[in-house]
């Protein structure tokens, strides 16, 4: 069976033509070798998913936030060893030992903002609201640098840092310094009410009777730094090509992002700066998954093989890492 047929078969094991969709891509040496989609990007209007469909990336977005910070560090506008309080002075005094690097690799001890949202909140949060919530806290979860604890709060604070240091909104920085140089013309950090996502996939959740309801946004969907980027298989192939060529990140910055991970507590798995690290199929790998209301996403790179695999789904209850790794294994075996 060809790789294309294998990918389609794997996708159809989870999706059909009448339900929420999935788009997958296999990128080899910077070129999109396989691009397959099944199902619908928009159920209400029967719009099929395609390689150009833009899905909410959820936590796959974190590599772009981390890249923005690394670009500012390359310009000597900040250092990874700097205290975050230097850039966000509203933060409480216990944040003084927390560095930019601690936020990037999830060792900051900053509390999870999701648990701090008032029960009566109805207006979706943005990154500045996360800063305000953290500013009210009296203590960290643990001293900075002593533990790994995955933190969406950290990446919201990093997005605020990018905006403060660069002098432009975070979404504009991503567009000007990352997406446009990489040729990712359809990708953006989506600001509700002010930006438009072309070829947009909407998120869905399965109900108890087996049907699907739209579940596209939540109270935290407006927070950009931890998960607000929309992109497609086509554009993520361009991102992979840009990474290989050094169009956005230099070799030195990629080394910082991938090759100095902290331990996560999971055997064989580390976390660098916006990326997990490990081994799969006998190959070293850097990867990330995303999980937000209505979306499941996966992006994995095999640097030694110059292969990358993308899987984007607009549905909940999808084992995206397991499915993505089935596609990756097929790609590695070709």
mmCIF file of C-alpha atoms in Angstrom:
data_model
loop_
_atom_site.group_PDB
_atom_site.id
_atom_site.type_symbol
_atom_site.label_atom_id
_atom_site.label_comp_id
_atom_site.label_asym_id
_atom_site.label_seq_id
_atom_site.Cartn_x
_atom_site.Cartn_y
_atom_site.Cartn_z
ATOM 1 C CA UNK A 1 0.000 0.000 0.000
ATOM 2 C CA UNK A 2 1.301 3.454 -0.869
ATOM 3 C CA UNK A 3 1.972 6.000 1.849
ATOM 4 C CA UNK A 4 -0.926 8.102 0.534
ATOM 5 C CA UNK A 5 -3.314 5.143 0.781
ATOM 6 C CA UNK A 6 -2.041 4.288 4.258
ATOM 7 C CA UNK A 7 -2.621 7.833 5.488
ATOM 8 C CA UNK A 8 -6.168 7.900 4.084
ATOM 9 C CA UNK A 9 -6.927 4.512 5.637
ATOM 10 C CA UNK A 10 -5.683 5.683 9.029
ATOM 11 C CA UNK A 11 -7.743 8.882 8.842
ATOM 12 C CA UNK A 12 -10.877 6.981 7.843
ATOM 13 C CA UNK A 13 -10.466 4.837 10.915
ATOM 14 C CA UNK A 14 -11.366 7.958 12.913
ATOM 15 C CA UNK A 15 -13.378 10.170 10.527
ATOM 16 C CA UNK A 16 -15.997 9.822 7.832
ATOM 17 C CA UNK A 17 -17.044 12.164 5.043
ATOM 18 C CA UNK A 18 -20.071 13.548 6.887
ATOM 19 C CA UNK A 19 -18.492 14.397 10.258
ATOM 20 C CA UNK A 20 -15.727 16.645 11.566
ATOM 21 C CA UNK A 21 -12.535 16.255 9.622
ATOM 22 C CA UNK A 22 -8.846 15.550 9.758
ATOM 23 C CA UNK A 23 -6.009 16.796 7.582
ATOM 24 C CA UNK A 24 -2.623 15.099 7.538
ATOM 25 C CA UNK A 25 0.655 15.864 5.854
ATOM 26 C CA UNK A 26 4.006 14.144 5.475
ATOM 27 C CA UNK A 27 6.850 16.545 4.680
ATOM 28 C CA UNK A 28 10.101 15.126 3.343
ATOM 29 C CA UNK A 29 13.166 17.337 2.974
ATOM 30 C CA UNK A 30 10.959 20.413 3.192
ATOM 31 C CA UNK A 31 8.515 19.292 0.512
ATOM 32 C CA UNK A 32 4.906 18.269 1.171
ATOM 33 C CA UNK A 33 4.992 14.713 -0.148
ATOM 34 C CA UNK A 34 1.600 13.549 1.152
ATOM 35 C CA UNK A 35 -1.446 15.719 1.906
ATOM 36 C CA UNK A 36 -4.699 13.928 2.656
ATOM 37 C CA UNK A 37 -7.949 15.056 4.282
ATOM 38 C CA UNK A 38 -11.170 13.333 5.326
ATOM 39 C CA UNK A 39 -14.419 14.826 6.603
ATOM 40 C CA UNK A 40 -15.677 18.370 6.990
ATOM 41 C CA UNK A 41 -14.134 21.607 8.193
ATOM 42 C CA UNK A 42 -17.595 23.168 8.621
ATOM 43 C CA UNK A 43 -20.523 20.793 9.199
ATOM 44 C CA UNK A 44 -23.233 23.447 8.981
ATOM 45 C CA UNK A 45 -22.151 24.449 5.477
ATOM 46 C CA UNK A 46 -20.792 21.057 4.328
ATOM 47 C CA UNK A 47 -17.310 22.466 3.638
ATOM 48 C CA UNK A 48 -14.786 19.652 3.156
ATOM 49 C CA UNK A 49 -11.455 19.693 4.956
ATOM 50 C CA UNK A 50 -8.330 20.123 2.837
ATOM 51 C CA UNK A 51 -4.622 20.759 3.198
ATOM 52 C CA UNK A 52 -5.427 24.494 3.044
ATOM 53 C CA UNK A 53 -7.905 24.313 5.937
ATOM 54 C CA UNK A 54 -6.791 26.361 8.935
ATOM 55 C CA UNK A 55 -7.306 24.604 12.266
ATOM 56 C CA UNK A 56 -6.806 26.027 15.728
ATOM 57 C CA UNK A 57 -3.427 24.570 16.686
ATOM 58 C CA UNK A 58 -3.977 24.703 20.450
ATOM 59 C CA UNK A 59 -0.671 23.933 22.186
ATOM 60 C CA UNK A 60 1.181 23.313 18.935
ATOM 61 C CA UNK A 61 1.104 27.135 18.964
ATOM 62 C CA UNK A 62 3.677 27.153 21.773
ATOM 63 C CA UNK A 63 6.588 26.625 19.366
ATOM 64 C CA UNK A 64 5.715 29.943 17.714
ATOM 65 C CA UNK A 65 5.568 31.777 21.044
ATOM 66 C CA UNK A 66 8.929 30.257 21.970
ATOM 67 C CA UNK A 67 10.358 31.217 18.577
ATOM 68 C CA UNK A 68 9.251 34.819 19.103
ATOM 69 C CA UNK A 69 11.115 34.929 22.417
ATOM 70 C CA UNK A 70 14.216 33.397 20.829
ATOM 71 C CA UNK A 71 14.194 36.012 18.076
ATOM 72 C CA UNK A 72 14.108 38.781 20.682
ATOM 73 C CA UNK A 73 16.980 37.113 22.523
ATOM 74 C CA UNK A 74 18.977 36.969 19.301
ATOM 75 C CA UNK A 75 18.531 40.748 19.029
ATOM 76 C CA UNK A 76 19.745 41.121 22.641
ATOM 77 C CA UNK A 77 16.394 42.667 23.576
ATOM 78 C CA UNK A 78 16.078 40.136 26.356
ATOM 79 C CA UNK A 79 18.012 37.227 27.832
ATOM 80 C CA UNK A 80 16.605 33.842 28.725
ATOM 81 C CA UNK A 81 18.157 34.276 32.171
ATOM 82 C CA UNK A 82 16.284 37.542 32.803
ATOM 83 C CA UNK A 83 13.637 37.636 35.521
ATOM 84 C CA UNK A 84 10.158 37.863 34.056
ATOM 85 C CA UNK A 85 9.414 40.655 36.552
ATOM 86 C CA UNK A 86 11.807 42.851 34.574
ATOM 87 C CA UNK A 87 9.324 42.814 31.679
ATOM 88 C CA UNK A 88 6.063 42.360 33.595
ATOM 89 C CA UNK A 89 6.483 44.415 36.796
ATOM 90 C CA UNK A 90 2.827 43.846 37.766
ATOM 91 C CA UNK A 91 3.767 40.322 38.822
ATOM 92 C CA UNK A 92 4.154 39.630 42.558
ATOM 93 C CA UNK A 93 7.537 39.529 44.279
ATOM 94 C CA UNK A 94 7.633 35.734 44.380
ATOM 95 C CA UNK A 95 8.028 35.835 40.585
ATOM 96 C CA UNK A 96 11.440 37.539 40.857
ATOM 97 C CA UNK A 97 13.361 34.213 40.630
ATOM 98 C CA UNK A 98 11.273 33.126 37.620
ATOM 99 C CA UNK A 99 13.256 33.571 34.416
ATOM 100 C CA UNK A 100 12.163 33.656 30.799
ATOM 101 C CA UNK A 101 13.756 30.214 30.407
ATOM 102 C CA UNK A 102 11.697 28.834 33.309
ATOM 103 C CA UNK A 103 8.528 29.935 31.531
ATOM 104 C CA UNK A 104 9.665 28.416 28.234
ATOM 105 C CA UNK A 105 10.462 24.986 29.652
ATOM 106 C CA UNK A 106 7.576 24.759 32.156
ATOM 107 C CA UNK A 107 9.670 24.901 35.321
ATOM 108 C CA UNK A 108 8.407 28.307 36.514
ATOM 109 C CA UNK A 109 6.010 27.270 39.270
ATOM 110 C CA UNK A 110 3.479 29.823 38.007
ATOM 111 C CA UNK A 111 -0.061 28.628 38.872
ATOM 112 C CA UNK A 112 -2.446 27.442 36.175
ATOM 113 C CA UNK A 113 -4.685 30.325 35.168
ATOM 114 C CA UNK A 114 -7.563 28.037 34.199
ATOM 115 C CA UNK A 115 -8.066 27.192 37.875
ATOM 116 C CA UNK A 116 -8.151 30.888 38.807
ATOM 117 C CA UNK A 117 -11.035 31.969 36.544
ATOM 118 C CA UNK A 118 -14.047 33.133 38.557
ATOM 119 C CA UNK A 119 -17.075 30.858 38.267
ATOM 120 C CA UNK A 120 -19.272 33.678 36.947
ATOM 121 C CA UNK A 121 -16.894 34.713 34.136
ATOM 122 C CA UNK A 122 -18.643 34.989 30.759
ATOM 123 C CA UNK A 123 -16.265 37.206 28.740
ATOM 124 C CA UNK A 124 -13.425 35.181 27.152
ATOM 125 C CA UNK A 125 -9.975 35.885 28.552
ATOM 126 C CA UNK A 126 -7.002 37.320 26.661
ATOM 127 C CA UNK A 127 -3.305 37.132 27.576
ATOM 128 C CA UNK A 128 -3.444 40.351 29.604
ATOM 129 C CA UNK A 129 -6.169 38.804 31.778
ATOM 130 C CA UNK A 130 -3.861 35.899 32.565
ATOM 131 C CA UNK A 131 -1.236 38.382 33.721
ATOM 132 C CA UNK A 132 -3.830 40.026 35.963
ATOM 133 C CA UNK A 133 -4.855 36.688 37.465
ATOM 134 C CA UNK A 134 -1.282 35.646 38.212
ATOM 135 C CA UNK A 135 -0.615 39.083 39.735
ATOM 136 C CA UNK A 136 -3.193 38.297 42.455
ATOM 137 C CA UNK A 137 -1.517 35.084 43.598
ATOM 138 C CA UNK A 138 0.437 35.003 46.840
ATOM 139 C CA UNK A 139 2.770 32.084 46.158
ATOM 140 C CA UNK A 140 4.113 29.809 43.409
ATOM 141 C CA UNK A 141 3.235 26.152 42.978
ATOM 142 C CA UNK A 142 6.920 25.370 43.665
ATOM 143 C CA UNK A 143 10.236 27.262 43.588
ATOM 144 C CA UNK A 144 11.310 28.141 40.066
ATOM 145 C CA UNK A 145 13.546 25.574 38.412
ATOM 146 C CA UNK A 146 12.826 22.738 40.850
ATOM 147 C CA UNK A 147 10.042 20.870 39.002
ATOM 148 C CA UNK A 148 8.440 20.399 35.597
ATOM 149 C CA UNK A 149 4.768 21.331 35.467
ATOM 150 C CA UNK A 150 3.183 22.037 32.087
ATOM 151 C CA UNK A 151 1.911 25.604 32.207
ATOM 152 C CA UNK A 152 -0.388 27.462 29.845
ATOM 153 C CA UNK A 153 0.002 30.464 32.147
ATOM 154 C CA UNK A 154 3.702 30.614 31.331
ATOM 155 C CA UNK A 155 3.080 30.964 27.612
ATOM 156 C CA UNK A 156 0.448 33.653 28.093
ATOM 157 C CA UNK A 157 3.035 35.618 30.106
ATOM 158 C CA UNK A 158 5.583 35.037 27.337
ATOM 159 C CA UNK A 159 3.156 36.470 24.763
ATOM 160 C CA UNK A 160 2.784 39.567 26.929
ATOM 161 C CA UNK A 161 6.566 39.779 27.152
ATOM 162 C CA UNK A 162 6.910 39.664 23.362
ATOM 163 C CA UNK A 163 4.443 42.533 23.046
ATOM 164 C CA UNK A 164 6.135 44.642 25.737
ATOM 165 C CA UNK A 165 9.669 44.118 24.438
ATOM 166 C CA UNK A 166 8.908 44.469 20.721
ATOM 167 C CA UNK A 167 6.447 47.338 21.091
ATOM 168 C CA UNK A 168 3.876 45.699 18.812
ATOM 169 C CA UNK A 169 0.982 43.328 19.538
ATOM 170 C CA UNK A 170 1.943 39.680 19.880
ATOM 171 C CA UNK A 171 -0.151 38.643 16.887
ATOM 172 C CA UNK A 172 1.593 41.241 14.728
ATOM 173 C CA UNK A 173 5.016 40.075 15.846
ATOM 174 C CA UNK A 174 4.201 36.509 14.826
ATOM 175 C CA UNK A 175 2.924 37.670 11.456
ATOM 176 C CA UNK A 176 5.872 39.950 10.671
ATOM 177 C CA UNK A 177 8.751 37.964 12.137
ATOM 178 C CA UNK A 178 7.657 34.336 11.682
ATOM 179 C CA UNK A 179 4.691 33.698 9.403
ATOM 180 C CA UNK A 180 5.568 36.025 6.528
ATOM 181 C CA UNK A 181 9.311 35.113 6.417
ATOM 182 C CA UNK A 182 8.303 31.445 6.411
ATOM 183 C CA UNK A 183 5.749 31.980 3.618
ATOM 184 C CA UNK A 184 2.867 31.048 5.921
ATOM 185 C CA UNK A 185 0.408 33.520 4.444
ATOM 186 C CA UNK A 186 -2.710 31.798 5.817
ATOM 187 C CA UNK A 187 -1.503 31.438 9.411
ATOM 188 C CA UNK A 188 -2.303 33.870 12.210
ATOM 189 C CA UNK A 189 -2.822 34.277 15.930
ATOM 190 C CA UNK A 190 -6.567 34.794 15.918
ATOM 191 C CA UNK A 191 -7.976 37.802 17.767
ATOM 192 C CA UNK A 192 -11.733 37.424 18.016
ATOM 193 C CA UNK A 193 -13.556 40.301 16.349
ATOM 194 C CA UNK A 194 -10.508 41.856 14.691
ATOM 195 C CA UNK A 195 -8.945 39.112 12.553
ATOM 196 C CA UNK A 196 -10.380 36.748 9.969
ATOM 197 C CA UNK A 197 -9.392 33.109 9.551
ATOM 198 C CA UNK A 198 -9.700 32.113 5.908
ATOM 199 C CA UNK A 199 -10.534 28.478 5.074
ATOM 200 C CA UNK A 200 -11.402 27.991 8.718
ATOM 201 C CA UNK A 201 -12.168 24.708 10.430
ATOM 202 C CA UNK A 202 -14.682 24.923 13.251
ATOM 203 C CA UNK A 203 -14.400 22.681 16.275
ATOM 204 C CA UNK A 204 -16.950 20.041 17.251
ATOM 205 C CA UNK A 205 -17.698 17.729 20.157
ATOM 206 C CA UNK A 206 -19.618 14.464 20.043
ATOM 207 C CA UNK A 207 -22.845 14.412 22.050
ATOM 208 C CA UNK A 208 -24.240 11.480 24.008
ATOM 209 C CA UNK A 209 -26.502 10.508 21.099
ATOM 210 C CA UNK A 210 -23.511 10.254 18.727
ATOM 211 C CA UNK A 211 -24.124 13.480 16.814
ATOM 212 C CA UNK A 212 -21.797 16.486 16.788
ATOM 213 C CA UNK A 213 -22.307 19.988 18.146
ATOM 214 C CA UNK A 214 -20.135 22.996 17.405
ATOM 215 C CA UNK A 215 -17.757 23.651 20.320
ATOM 216 C CA UNK A 216 -15.379 26.059 18.703
ATOM 217 C CA UNK A 217 -14.529 28.541 21.439
ATOM 218 C CA UNK A 218 -14.266 28.570 25.221
ATOM 219 C CA UNK A 219 -13.423 31.117 27.907
ATOM 220 C CA UNK A 220 -9.712 30.528 27.234
ATOM 221 C CA UNK A 221 -9.738 30.494 23.412
ATOM 222 C CA UNK A 222 -8.800 34.188 23.242
ATOM 223 C CA UNK A 223 -5.486 33.583 24.996
ATOM 224 C CA UNK A 224 -2.929 33.588 22.193
ATOM 225 C CA UNK A 225 0.422 32.642 23.677
ATOM 226 C CA UNK A 226 -0.578 29.175 24.822
ATOM 227 C CA UNK A 227 -2.720 28.076 21.887
ATOM 228 C CA UNK A 228 -4.235 30.786 19.686
ATOM 229 C CA UNK A 229 -2.557 30.154 16.325
ATOM 230 C CA UNK A 230 -4.520 28.891 13.317
ATOM 231 C CA UNK A 231 -2.630 27.117 10.545
ATOM 232 C CA UNK A 232 -2.940 24.436 7.877
ATOM 233 C CA UNK A 233 -1.048 21.418 6.618
ATOM 234 C CA UNK A 234 0.131 23.541 3.686
ATOM 235 C CA UNK A 235 1.492 26.299 5.921
ATOM 236 C CA UNK A 236 3.042 23.916 8.442
ATOM 237 C CA UNK A 237 4.905 22.324 5.545
ATOM 238 C CA UNK A 238 6.249 25.803 4.799
ATOM 239 C CA UNK A 239 7.213 26.124 8.477
ATOM 240 C CA UNK A 240 9.135 22.864 8.260
ATOM 241 C CA UNK A 241 10.921 24.093 5.152
ATOM 242 C CA UNK A 242 11.782 27.359 6.909
ATOM 243 C CA UNK A 243 13.183 25.431 9.882
ATOM 244 C CA UNK A 244 15.361 23.305 7.621
ATOM 245 C CA UNK A 245 16.653 26.339 5.724
ATOM 246 C CA UNK A 246 17.113 28.609 8.723
ATOM 247 C CA UNK A 247 14.764 31.203 7.237
ATOM 248 C CA UNK A 248 13.396 32.190 10.664
ATOM 249 C CA UNK A 249 15.528 30.529 13.347
ATOM 250 C CA UNK A 250 19.302 30.233 13.158
ATOM 251 C CA UNK A 251 21.076 26.985 13.983
ATOM 252 C CA UNK A 252 22.032 28.463 17.358
ATOM 253 C CA UNK A 253 18.407 29.229 18.215
ATOM 254 C CA UNK A 254 17.236 25.782 17.098
ATOM 255 C CA UNK A 255 19.914 24.251 19.285
ATOM 256 C CA UNK A 256 18.523 26.169 22.258
ATOM 257 C CA UNK A 257 14.975 25.084 21.449
ATOM 258 C CA UNK A 258 15.630 21.385 20.912
ATOM 259 C CA UNK A 259 18.915 20.228 22.380
ATOM 260 C CA UNK A 260 18.856 21.348 26.008
ATOM 261 C CA UNK A 261 15.633 19.814 27.347
ATOM 262 C CA UNK A 262 14.591 19.468 30.970
ATOM 263 C CA UNK A 263 13.238 16.188 32.319
ATOM 264 C CA UNK A 264 9.442 15.928 32.326
ATOM 265 C CA UNK A 265 9.105 12.932 34.608
ATOM 266 C CA UNK A 266 7.977 10.781 31.688
ATOM 267 C CA UNK A 267 10.587 8.232 30.717
ATOM 268 C CA UNK A 268 12.528 9.251 27.625
ATOM 269 C CA UNK A 269 10.621 12.523 27.201
ATOM 270 C CA UNK A 270 12.141 15.973 27.722
ATOM 271 C CA UNK A 271 10.902 19.494 27.106
ATOM 272 C CA UNK A 272 12.976 22.114 25.361
ATOM 273 C CA UNK A 273 11.722 25.576 24.495
ATOM 274 C CA UNK A 274 8.251 25.058 23.034
ATOM 275 C CA UNK A 275 8.888 21.448 21.982
ATOM 276 C CA UNK A 276 8.897 18.013 23.576
ATOM 277 C CA UNK A 277 11.927 15.881 22.797
ATOM 278 C CA UNK A 278 12.396 12.126 22.690
ATOM 279 C CA UNK A 279 12.766 9.113 20.426
ATOM 280 C CA UNK A 280 10.207 7.338 18.277
ATOM 281 C CA UNK A 281 10.672 4.593 15.732
ATOM 282 C CA UNK A 282 14.350 4.531 16.614
ATOM 283 C CA UNK A 283 14.730 8.172 15.608
ATOM 284 C CA UNK A 284 15.330 11.300 17.689
ATOM 285 C CA UNK A 285 12.300 13.523 17.540
ATOM 286 C CA UNK A 286 10.912 16.908 18.550
ATOM 287 C CA UNK A 287 7.164 17.252 18.705
ATOM 288 C CA UNK A 288 4.070 18.776 20.272
ATOM 289 C CA UNK A 289 0.399 17.993 20.510
ATOM 290 C CA UNK A 290 -2.530 20.336 21.009
ATOM 291 C CA UNK A 291 -5.836 19.824 22.789
ATOM 292 C CA UNK A 292 -8.492 22.510 23.057
ATOM 293 C CA UNK A 293 -12.243 22.582 22.818
ATOM 294 C CA UNK A 294 -13.137 21.099 19.428
ATOM 295 C CA UNK A 295 -9.557 20.530 18.199
ATOM 296 C CA UNK A 296 -6.768 17.951 18.441
ATOM 297 C CA UNK A 297 -3.418 18.605 16.730
ATOM 298 C CA UNK A 298 0.022 17.024 16.297
ATOM 299 C CA UNK A 299 3.303 18.082 14.726
ATOM 300 C CA UNK A 300 6.404 15.898 14.886
ATOM 301 C CA UNK A 301 9.834 16.360 13.330
ATOM 302 C CA UNK A 302 12.469 13.699 12.745
ATOM 303 C CA UNK A 303 15.535 15.886 12.151
ATOM 304 C CA UNK A 304 17.938 13.107 11.185
ATOM 305 C CA UNK A 305 15.523 11.818 8.525
ATOM 306 C CA UNK A 306 14.379 15.329 7.498
ATOM 307 C CA UNK A 307 10.800 14.121 7.821
ATOM 308 C CA UNK A 308 7.919 15.911 9.551
ATOM 309 C CA UNK A 309 4.332 14.783 10.098
ATOM 310 C CA UNK A 310 1.303 17.007 10.717
ATOM 311 C CA UNK A 311 -2.152 15.910 11.873
ATOM 312 C CA UNK A 312 -4.947 18.431 12.459
ATOM 313 C CA UNK A 313 -8.457 17.436 13.621
ATOM 314 C CA UNK A 314 -11.531 19.541 14.416
ATOM 315 C CA UNK A 315 -13.086 17.164 16.916
ATOM 316 C CA UNK A 316 -12.739 16.198 20.565
ATOM 317 C CA UNK A 317 -12.295 12.619 21.809
ATOM 318 C CA UNK A 318 -9.556 11.944 19.295
ATOM 319 C CA UNK A 319 -6.329 10.167 20.279
ATOM 320 C CA UNK A 320 -4.248 12.470 18.144
ATOM 321 C CA UNK A 321 -0.814 11.387 19.379
ATOM 322 C CA UNK A 322 -1.526 7.702 18.760
ATOM 323 C CA UNK A 323 -2.938 8.384 15.289
ATOM 324 C CA UNK A 324 -0.181 10.835 14.439
ATOM 325 C CA UNK A 325 2.437 8.315 15.440
ATOM 326 C CA UNK A 326 0.848 5.657 13.237
ATOM 327 C CA UNK A 327 1.260 8.070 10.320
ATOM 328 C CA UNK A 328 4.813 8.869 11.422
ATOM 329 C CA UNK A 329 5.736 5.190 11.602
ATOM 330 C CA UNK A 330 4.414 4.669 8.080
ATOM 331 C CA UNK A 331 6.415 7.672 6.872
ATOM 332 C CA UNK A 332 9.600 6.429 8.538
ATOM 333 C CA UNK A 333 9.213 3.006 6.976
ATOM 334 C CA UNK A 334 8.827 4.325 3.421
#
